[in-house]
PDB file of C-alpha atoms in Angstrom:
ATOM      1  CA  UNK A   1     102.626 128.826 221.341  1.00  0.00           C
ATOM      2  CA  UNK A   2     101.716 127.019 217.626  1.00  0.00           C
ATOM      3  CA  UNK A   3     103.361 123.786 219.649  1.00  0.00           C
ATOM      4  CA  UNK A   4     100.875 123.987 222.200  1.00  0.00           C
ATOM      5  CA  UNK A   5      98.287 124.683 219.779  1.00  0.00           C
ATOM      6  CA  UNK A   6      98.754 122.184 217.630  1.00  0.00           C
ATOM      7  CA  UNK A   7      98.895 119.638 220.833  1.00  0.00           C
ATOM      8  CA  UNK A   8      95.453 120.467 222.090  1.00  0.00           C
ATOM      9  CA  UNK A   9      94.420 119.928 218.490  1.00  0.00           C
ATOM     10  CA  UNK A  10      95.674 116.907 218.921  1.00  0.00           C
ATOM     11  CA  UNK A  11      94.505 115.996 221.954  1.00  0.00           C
ATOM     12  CA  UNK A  12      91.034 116.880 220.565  1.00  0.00           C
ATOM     13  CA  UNK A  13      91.285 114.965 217.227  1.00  0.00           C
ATOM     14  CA  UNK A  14      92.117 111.851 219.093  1.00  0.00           C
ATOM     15  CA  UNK A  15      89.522 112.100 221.859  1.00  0.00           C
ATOM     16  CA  UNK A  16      86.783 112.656 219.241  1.00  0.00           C
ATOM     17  CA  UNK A  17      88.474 109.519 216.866  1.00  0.00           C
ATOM     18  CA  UNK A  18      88.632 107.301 219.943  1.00  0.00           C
ATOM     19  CA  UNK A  19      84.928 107.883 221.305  1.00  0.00           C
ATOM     20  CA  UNK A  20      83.434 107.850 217.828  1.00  0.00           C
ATOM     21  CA  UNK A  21      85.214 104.719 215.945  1.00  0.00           C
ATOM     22  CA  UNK A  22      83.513 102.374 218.062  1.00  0.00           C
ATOM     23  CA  UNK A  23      79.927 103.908 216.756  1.00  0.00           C
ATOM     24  CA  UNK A  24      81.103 103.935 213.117  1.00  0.00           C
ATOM     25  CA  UNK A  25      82.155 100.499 213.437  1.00  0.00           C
ATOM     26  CA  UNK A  26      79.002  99.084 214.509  1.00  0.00           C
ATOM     27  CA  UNK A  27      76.905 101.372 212.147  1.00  0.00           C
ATOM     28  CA  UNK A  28      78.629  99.315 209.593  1.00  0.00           C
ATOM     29  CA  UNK A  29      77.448  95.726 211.083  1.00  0.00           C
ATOM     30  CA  UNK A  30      74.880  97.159 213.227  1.00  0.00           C
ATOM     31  CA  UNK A  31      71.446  95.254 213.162  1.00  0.00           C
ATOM     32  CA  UNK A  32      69.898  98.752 213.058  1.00  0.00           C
ATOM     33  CA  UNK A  33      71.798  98.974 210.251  1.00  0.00           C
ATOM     34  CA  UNK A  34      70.343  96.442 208.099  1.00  0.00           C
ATOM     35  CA  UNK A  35      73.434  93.982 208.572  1.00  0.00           C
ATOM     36  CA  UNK A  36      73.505  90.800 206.756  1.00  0.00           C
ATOM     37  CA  UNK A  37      71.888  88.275 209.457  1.00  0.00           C
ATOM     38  CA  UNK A  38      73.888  85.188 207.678  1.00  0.00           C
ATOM     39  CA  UNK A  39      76.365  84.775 210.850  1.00  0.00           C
ATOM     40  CA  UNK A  40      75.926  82.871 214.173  1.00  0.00           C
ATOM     41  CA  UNK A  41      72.683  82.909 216.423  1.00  0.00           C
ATOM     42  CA  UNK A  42      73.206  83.964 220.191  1.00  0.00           C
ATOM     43  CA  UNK A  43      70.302  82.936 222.351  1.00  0.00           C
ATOM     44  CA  UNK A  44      69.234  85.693 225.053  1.00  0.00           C
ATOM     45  CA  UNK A  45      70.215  86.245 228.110  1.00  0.00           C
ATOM     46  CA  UNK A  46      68.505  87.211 231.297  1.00  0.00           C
ATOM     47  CA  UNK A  47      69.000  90.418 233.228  1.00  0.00           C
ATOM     48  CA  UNK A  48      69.414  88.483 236.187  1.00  0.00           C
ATOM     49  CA  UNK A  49      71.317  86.003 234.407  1.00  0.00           C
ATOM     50  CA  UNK A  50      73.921  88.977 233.230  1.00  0.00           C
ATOM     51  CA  UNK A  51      74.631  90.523 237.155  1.00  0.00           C
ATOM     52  CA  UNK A  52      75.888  87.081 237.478  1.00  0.00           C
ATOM     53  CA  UNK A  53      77.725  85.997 234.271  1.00  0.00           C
ATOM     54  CA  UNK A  54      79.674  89.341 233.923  1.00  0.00           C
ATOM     55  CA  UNK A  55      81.034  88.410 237.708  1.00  0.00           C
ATOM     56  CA  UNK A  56      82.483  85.047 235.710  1.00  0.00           C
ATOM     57  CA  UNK A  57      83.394  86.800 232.202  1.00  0.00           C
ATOM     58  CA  UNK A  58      87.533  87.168 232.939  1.00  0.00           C
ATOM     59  CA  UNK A  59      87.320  83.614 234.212  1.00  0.00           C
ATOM     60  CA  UNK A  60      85.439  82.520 230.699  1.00  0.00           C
ATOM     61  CA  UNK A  61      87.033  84.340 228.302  1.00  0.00           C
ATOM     62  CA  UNK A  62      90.036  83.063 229.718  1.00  0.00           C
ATOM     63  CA  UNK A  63      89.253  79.846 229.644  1.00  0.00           C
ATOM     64  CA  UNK A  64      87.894  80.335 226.414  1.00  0.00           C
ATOM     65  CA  UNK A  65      91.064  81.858 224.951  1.00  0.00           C
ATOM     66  CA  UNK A  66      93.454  79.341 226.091  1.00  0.00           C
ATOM     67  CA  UNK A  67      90.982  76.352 224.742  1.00  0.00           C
ATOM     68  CA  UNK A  68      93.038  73.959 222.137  1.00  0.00           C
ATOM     69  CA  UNK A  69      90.075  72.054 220.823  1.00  0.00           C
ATOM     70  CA  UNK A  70      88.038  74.543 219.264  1.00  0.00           C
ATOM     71  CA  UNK A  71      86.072  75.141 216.183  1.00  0.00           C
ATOM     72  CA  UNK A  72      84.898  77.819 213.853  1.00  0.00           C
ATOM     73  CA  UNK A  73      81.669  78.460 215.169  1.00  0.00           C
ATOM     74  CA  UNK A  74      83.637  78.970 219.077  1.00  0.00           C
ATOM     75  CA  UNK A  75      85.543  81.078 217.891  1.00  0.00           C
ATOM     76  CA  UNK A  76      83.258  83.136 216.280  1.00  0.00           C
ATOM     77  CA  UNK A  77      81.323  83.192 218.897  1.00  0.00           C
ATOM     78  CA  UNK A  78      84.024  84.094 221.373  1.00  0.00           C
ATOM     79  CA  UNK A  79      85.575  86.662 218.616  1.00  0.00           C
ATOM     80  CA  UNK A  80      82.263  88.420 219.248  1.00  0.00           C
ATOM     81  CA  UNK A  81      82.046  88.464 222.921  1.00  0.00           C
ATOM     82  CA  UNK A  82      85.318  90.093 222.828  1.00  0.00           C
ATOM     83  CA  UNK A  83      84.439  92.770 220.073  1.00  0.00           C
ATOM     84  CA  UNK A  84      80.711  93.672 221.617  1.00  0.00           C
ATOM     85  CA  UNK A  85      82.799  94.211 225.365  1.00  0.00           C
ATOM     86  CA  UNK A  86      85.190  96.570 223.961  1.00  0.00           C
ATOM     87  CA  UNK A  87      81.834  98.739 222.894  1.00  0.00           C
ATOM     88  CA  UNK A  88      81.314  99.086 225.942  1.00  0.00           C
ATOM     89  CA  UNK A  89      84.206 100.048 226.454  1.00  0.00           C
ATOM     90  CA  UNK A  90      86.111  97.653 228.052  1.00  0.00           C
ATOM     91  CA  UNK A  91      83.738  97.252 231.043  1.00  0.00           C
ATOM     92  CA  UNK A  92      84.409 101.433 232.048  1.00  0.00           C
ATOM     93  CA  UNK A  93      80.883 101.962 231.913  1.00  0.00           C
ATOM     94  CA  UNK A  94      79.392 102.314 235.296  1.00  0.00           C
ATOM     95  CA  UNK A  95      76.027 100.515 235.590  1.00  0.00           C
ATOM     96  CA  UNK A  96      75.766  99.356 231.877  1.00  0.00           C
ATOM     97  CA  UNK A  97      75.050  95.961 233.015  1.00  0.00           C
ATOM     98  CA  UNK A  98      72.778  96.443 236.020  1.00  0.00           C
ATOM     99  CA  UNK A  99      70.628  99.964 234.493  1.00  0.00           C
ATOM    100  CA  UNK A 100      68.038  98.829 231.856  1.00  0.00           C
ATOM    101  CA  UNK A 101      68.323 103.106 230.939  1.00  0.00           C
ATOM    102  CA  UNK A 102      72.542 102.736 230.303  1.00  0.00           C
ATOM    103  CA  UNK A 103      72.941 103.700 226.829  1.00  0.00           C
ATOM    104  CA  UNK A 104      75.457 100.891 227.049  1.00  0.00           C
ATOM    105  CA  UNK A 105      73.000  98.433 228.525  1.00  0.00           C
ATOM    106  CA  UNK A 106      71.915  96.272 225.346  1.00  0.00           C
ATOM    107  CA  UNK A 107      75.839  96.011 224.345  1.00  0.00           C
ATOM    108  CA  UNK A 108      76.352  94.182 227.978  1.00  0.00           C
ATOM    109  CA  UNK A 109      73.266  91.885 226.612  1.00  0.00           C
ATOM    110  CA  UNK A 110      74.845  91.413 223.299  1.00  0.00           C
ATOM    111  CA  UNK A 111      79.011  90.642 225.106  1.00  0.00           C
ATOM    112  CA  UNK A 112      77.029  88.601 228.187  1.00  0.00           C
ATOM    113  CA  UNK A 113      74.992  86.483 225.916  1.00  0.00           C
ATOM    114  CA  UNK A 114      78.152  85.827 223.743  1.00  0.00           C
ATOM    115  CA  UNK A 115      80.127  85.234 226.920  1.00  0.00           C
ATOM    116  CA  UNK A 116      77.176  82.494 228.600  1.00  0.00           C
ATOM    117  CA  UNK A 117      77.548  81.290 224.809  1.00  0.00           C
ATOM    118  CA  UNK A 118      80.960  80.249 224.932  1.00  0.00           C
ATOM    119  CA  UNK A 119      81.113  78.933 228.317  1.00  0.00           C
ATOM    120  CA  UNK A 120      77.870  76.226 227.325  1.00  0.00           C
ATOM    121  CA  UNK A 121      79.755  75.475 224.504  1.00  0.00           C
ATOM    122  CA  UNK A 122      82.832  74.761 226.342  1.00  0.00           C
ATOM    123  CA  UNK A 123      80.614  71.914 228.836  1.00  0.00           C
ATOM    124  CA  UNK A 124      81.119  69.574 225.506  1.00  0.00           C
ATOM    125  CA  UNK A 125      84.690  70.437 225.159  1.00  0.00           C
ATOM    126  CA  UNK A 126      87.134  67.244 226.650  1.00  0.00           C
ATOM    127  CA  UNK A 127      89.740  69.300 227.658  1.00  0.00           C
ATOM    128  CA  UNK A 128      87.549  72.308 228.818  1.00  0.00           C
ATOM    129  CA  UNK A 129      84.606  70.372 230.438  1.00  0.00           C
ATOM    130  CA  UNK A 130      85.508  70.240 233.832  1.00  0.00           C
ATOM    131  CA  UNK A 131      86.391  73.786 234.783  1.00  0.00           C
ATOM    132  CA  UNK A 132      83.652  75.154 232.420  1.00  0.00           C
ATOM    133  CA  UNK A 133      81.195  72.661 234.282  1.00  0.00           C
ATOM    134  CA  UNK A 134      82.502  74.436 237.994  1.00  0.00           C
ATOM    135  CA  UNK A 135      81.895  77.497 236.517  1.00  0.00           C
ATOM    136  CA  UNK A 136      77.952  76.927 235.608  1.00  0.00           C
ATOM    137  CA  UNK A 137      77.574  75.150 238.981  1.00  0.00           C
ATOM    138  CA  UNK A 138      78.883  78.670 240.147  1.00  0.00           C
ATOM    139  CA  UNK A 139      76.588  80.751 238.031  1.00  0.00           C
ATOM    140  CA  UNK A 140      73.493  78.387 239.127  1.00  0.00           C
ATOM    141  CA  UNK A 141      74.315  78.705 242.920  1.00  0.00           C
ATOM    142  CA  UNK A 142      74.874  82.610 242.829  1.00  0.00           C
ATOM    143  CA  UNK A 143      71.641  82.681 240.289  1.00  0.00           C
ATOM    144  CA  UNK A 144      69.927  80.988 243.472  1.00  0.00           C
ATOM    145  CA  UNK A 145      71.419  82.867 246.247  1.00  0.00           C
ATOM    146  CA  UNK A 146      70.875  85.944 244.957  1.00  0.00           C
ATOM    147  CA  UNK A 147      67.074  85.284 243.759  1.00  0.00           C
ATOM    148  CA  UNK A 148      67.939  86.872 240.383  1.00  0.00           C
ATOM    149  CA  UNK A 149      66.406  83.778 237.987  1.00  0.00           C
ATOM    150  CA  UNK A 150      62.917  85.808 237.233  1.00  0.00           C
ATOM    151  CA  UNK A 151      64.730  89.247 237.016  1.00  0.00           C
ATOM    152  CA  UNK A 152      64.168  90.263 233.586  1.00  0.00           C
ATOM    153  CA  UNK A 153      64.489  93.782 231.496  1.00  0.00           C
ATOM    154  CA  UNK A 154      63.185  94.896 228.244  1.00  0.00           C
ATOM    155  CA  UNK A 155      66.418  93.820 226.341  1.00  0.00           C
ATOM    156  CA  UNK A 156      65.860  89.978 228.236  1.00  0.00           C
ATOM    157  CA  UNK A 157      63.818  88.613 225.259  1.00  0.00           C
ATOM    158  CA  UNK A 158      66.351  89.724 222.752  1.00  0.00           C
ATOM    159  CA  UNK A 159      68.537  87.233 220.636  1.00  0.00           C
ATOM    160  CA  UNK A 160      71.864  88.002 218.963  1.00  0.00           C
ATOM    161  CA  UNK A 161      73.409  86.952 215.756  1.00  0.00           C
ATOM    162  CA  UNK A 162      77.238  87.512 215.183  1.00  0.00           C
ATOM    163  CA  UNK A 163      76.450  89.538 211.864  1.00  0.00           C
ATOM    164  CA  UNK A 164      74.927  91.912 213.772  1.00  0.00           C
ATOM    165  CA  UNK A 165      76.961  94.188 216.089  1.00  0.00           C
ATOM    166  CA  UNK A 166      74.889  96.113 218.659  1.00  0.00           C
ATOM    167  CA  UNK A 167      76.719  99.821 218.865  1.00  0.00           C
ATOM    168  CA  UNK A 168      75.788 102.118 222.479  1.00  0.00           C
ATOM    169  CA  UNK A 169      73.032 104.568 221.953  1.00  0.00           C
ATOM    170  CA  UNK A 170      75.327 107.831 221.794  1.00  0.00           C
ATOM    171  CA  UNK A 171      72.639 109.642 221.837  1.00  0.00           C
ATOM    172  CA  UNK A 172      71.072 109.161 225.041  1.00  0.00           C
ATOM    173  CA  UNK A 173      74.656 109.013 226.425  1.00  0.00           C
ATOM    174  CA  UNK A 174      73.915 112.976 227.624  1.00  0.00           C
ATOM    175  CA  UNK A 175      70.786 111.856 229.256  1.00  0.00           C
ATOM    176  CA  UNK A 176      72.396 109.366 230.908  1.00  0.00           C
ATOM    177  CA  UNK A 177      75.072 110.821 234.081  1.00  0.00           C
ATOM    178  CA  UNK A 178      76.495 108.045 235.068  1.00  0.00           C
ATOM    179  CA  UNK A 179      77.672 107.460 231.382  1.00  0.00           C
ATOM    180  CA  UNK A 180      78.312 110.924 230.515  1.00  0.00           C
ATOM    181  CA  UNK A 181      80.323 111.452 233.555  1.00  0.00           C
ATOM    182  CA  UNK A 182      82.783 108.568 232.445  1.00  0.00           C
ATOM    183  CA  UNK A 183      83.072 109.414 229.417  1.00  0.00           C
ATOM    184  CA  UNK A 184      83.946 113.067 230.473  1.00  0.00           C
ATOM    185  CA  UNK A 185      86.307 111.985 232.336  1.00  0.00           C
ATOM    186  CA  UNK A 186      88.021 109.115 229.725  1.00  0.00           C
ATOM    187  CA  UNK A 187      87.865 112.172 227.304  1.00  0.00           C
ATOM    188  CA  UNK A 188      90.224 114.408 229.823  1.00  0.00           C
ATOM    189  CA  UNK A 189      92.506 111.512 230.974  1.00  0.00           C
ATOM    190  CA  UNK A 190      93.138 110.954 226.933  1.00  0.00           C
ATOM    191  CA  UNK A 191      93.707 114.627 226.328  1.00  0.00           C
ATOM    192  CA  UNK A 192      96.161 115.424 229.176  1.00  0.00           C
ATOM    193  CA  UNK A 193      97.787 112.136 228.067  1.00  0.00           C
ATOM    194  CA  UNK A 194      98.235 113.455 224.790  1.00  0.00           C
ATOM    195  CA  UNK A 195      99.747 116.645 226.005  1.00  0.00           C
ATOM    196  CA  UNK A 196     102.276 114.982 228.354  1.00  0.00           C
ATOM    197  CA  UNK A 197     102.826 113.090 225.358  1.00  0.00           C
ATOM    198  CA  UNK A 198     103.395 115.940 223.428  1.00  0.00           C
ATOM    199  CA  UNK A 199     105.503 118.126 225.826  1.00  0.00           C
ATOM    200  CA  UNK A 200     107.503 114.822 226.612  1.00  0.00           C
ATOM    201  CA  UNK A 201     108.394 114.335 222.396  1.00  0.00           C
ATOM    202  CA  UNK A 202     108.861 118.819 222.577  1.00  0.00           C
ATOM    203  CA  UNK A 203     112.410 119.481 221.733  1.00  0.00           C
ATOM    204  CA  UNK A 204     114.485 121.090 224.591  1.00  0.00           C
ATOM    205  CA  UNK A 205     115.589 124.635 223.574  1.00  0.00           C
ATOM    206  CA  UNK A 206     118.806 125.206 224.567  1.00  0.00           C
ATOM    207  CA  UNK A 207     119.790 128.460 226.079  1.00  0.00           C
ATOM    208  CA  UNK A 208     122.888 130.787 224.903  1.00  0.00           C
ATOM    209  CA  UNK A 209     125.648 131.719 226.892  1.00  0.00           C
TER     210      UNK A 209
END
């Protein structure tokens, strides 16, 4: 009984740890914060723009990743893509890209206007140029087809700087269902993970004859 116990304490202590390092991490670099501004500008990014870029992101970062002729700035750049899409949790947020209310929406500005970032950047790269030039040709024609080019949202005007991390608004997260749901449900895959875990690792007790 203290085994089991001390699982779902577990389970509990590492639910809460995972769901709330994210937020302490960005409270630390956080513009809202007062973060030192001193890094890398990141020019905005459209809300139409975004429906179509995060469509092309595994293709880009990809591209981006394997890239041989890069500098610091790139990879700064791209370093912060990376970091602002795990705050959203690794793209598990249902509707943080399309819902202007998502508490998770300006984080898919901040990892979307990192990600167009690096793939402009990567036009003037020799070895990169040609598949990152497909790509925007890509973006352009879907921009087009889809009529999304005047589509804008109250996070469209907003620049980023890679000083500044942009954390989720936690607490409109239980105003918001769509995220709340997830998140419920990330929070009881974790913890019955942990106890499987747990009664896996349990020692077998042998019985007497």
């Amino acid at each position: 009984m203290k085994s089991s116990r001390a699982i779902s304490i577990l389970s509990a202590a590492f639910a809460a740890a995972f769901f709330c390092m994210p937020a302490e991490n960005a409270l630390a670099h956080s513009r809202s914060a007062g973060g030192s501004q001193a890094g890398l500008d990141i020019p905005e990014i459209s809300h139409g723009e975004m429906a179509v870029i995060s469509h092309y992101r595994g293709r880009i970062i990809g591209l981006a990743s394997r890239a041989v002729d890069t500098n610091e700035p790139f990879r700064r750049v791209l370093n912060y893509a990376e970091i602002q899409y795990s705050y959203r949790l690794w793209g598990r947020m249902p509707g943080s890209v399309a819902d202007e209310e998502s508490p998770f929406n300006e984080c898919a500005h901040a990892y979307l206007a990192a990600t167009k970032a690096v793939l402009m950047a990567m036009r003037e790269m020799p070895g990169e140029r040609a598949v990152a030039s497909e790509i925007i040709s890509a973006v352009d024609a879907d921009m087009v087809r889809r009529g999304l080019a005047l589509i804008t949202c109250r996070f469209s005007g907003e620049a980023f700087n890679t000083a500044g991390l942009v954390n989720p608004r936690w607490s409109k997260v239980p105003l918001h269902p769509a995220s709340m749901a997830s998140l419920t449900a990330l929070a009881l895959m974790l913890g019955l993970g942990v106890l499987a875990l747990g009664r896996f690792l349990r020692p077998k007790t042998q019985s007497s004859e």
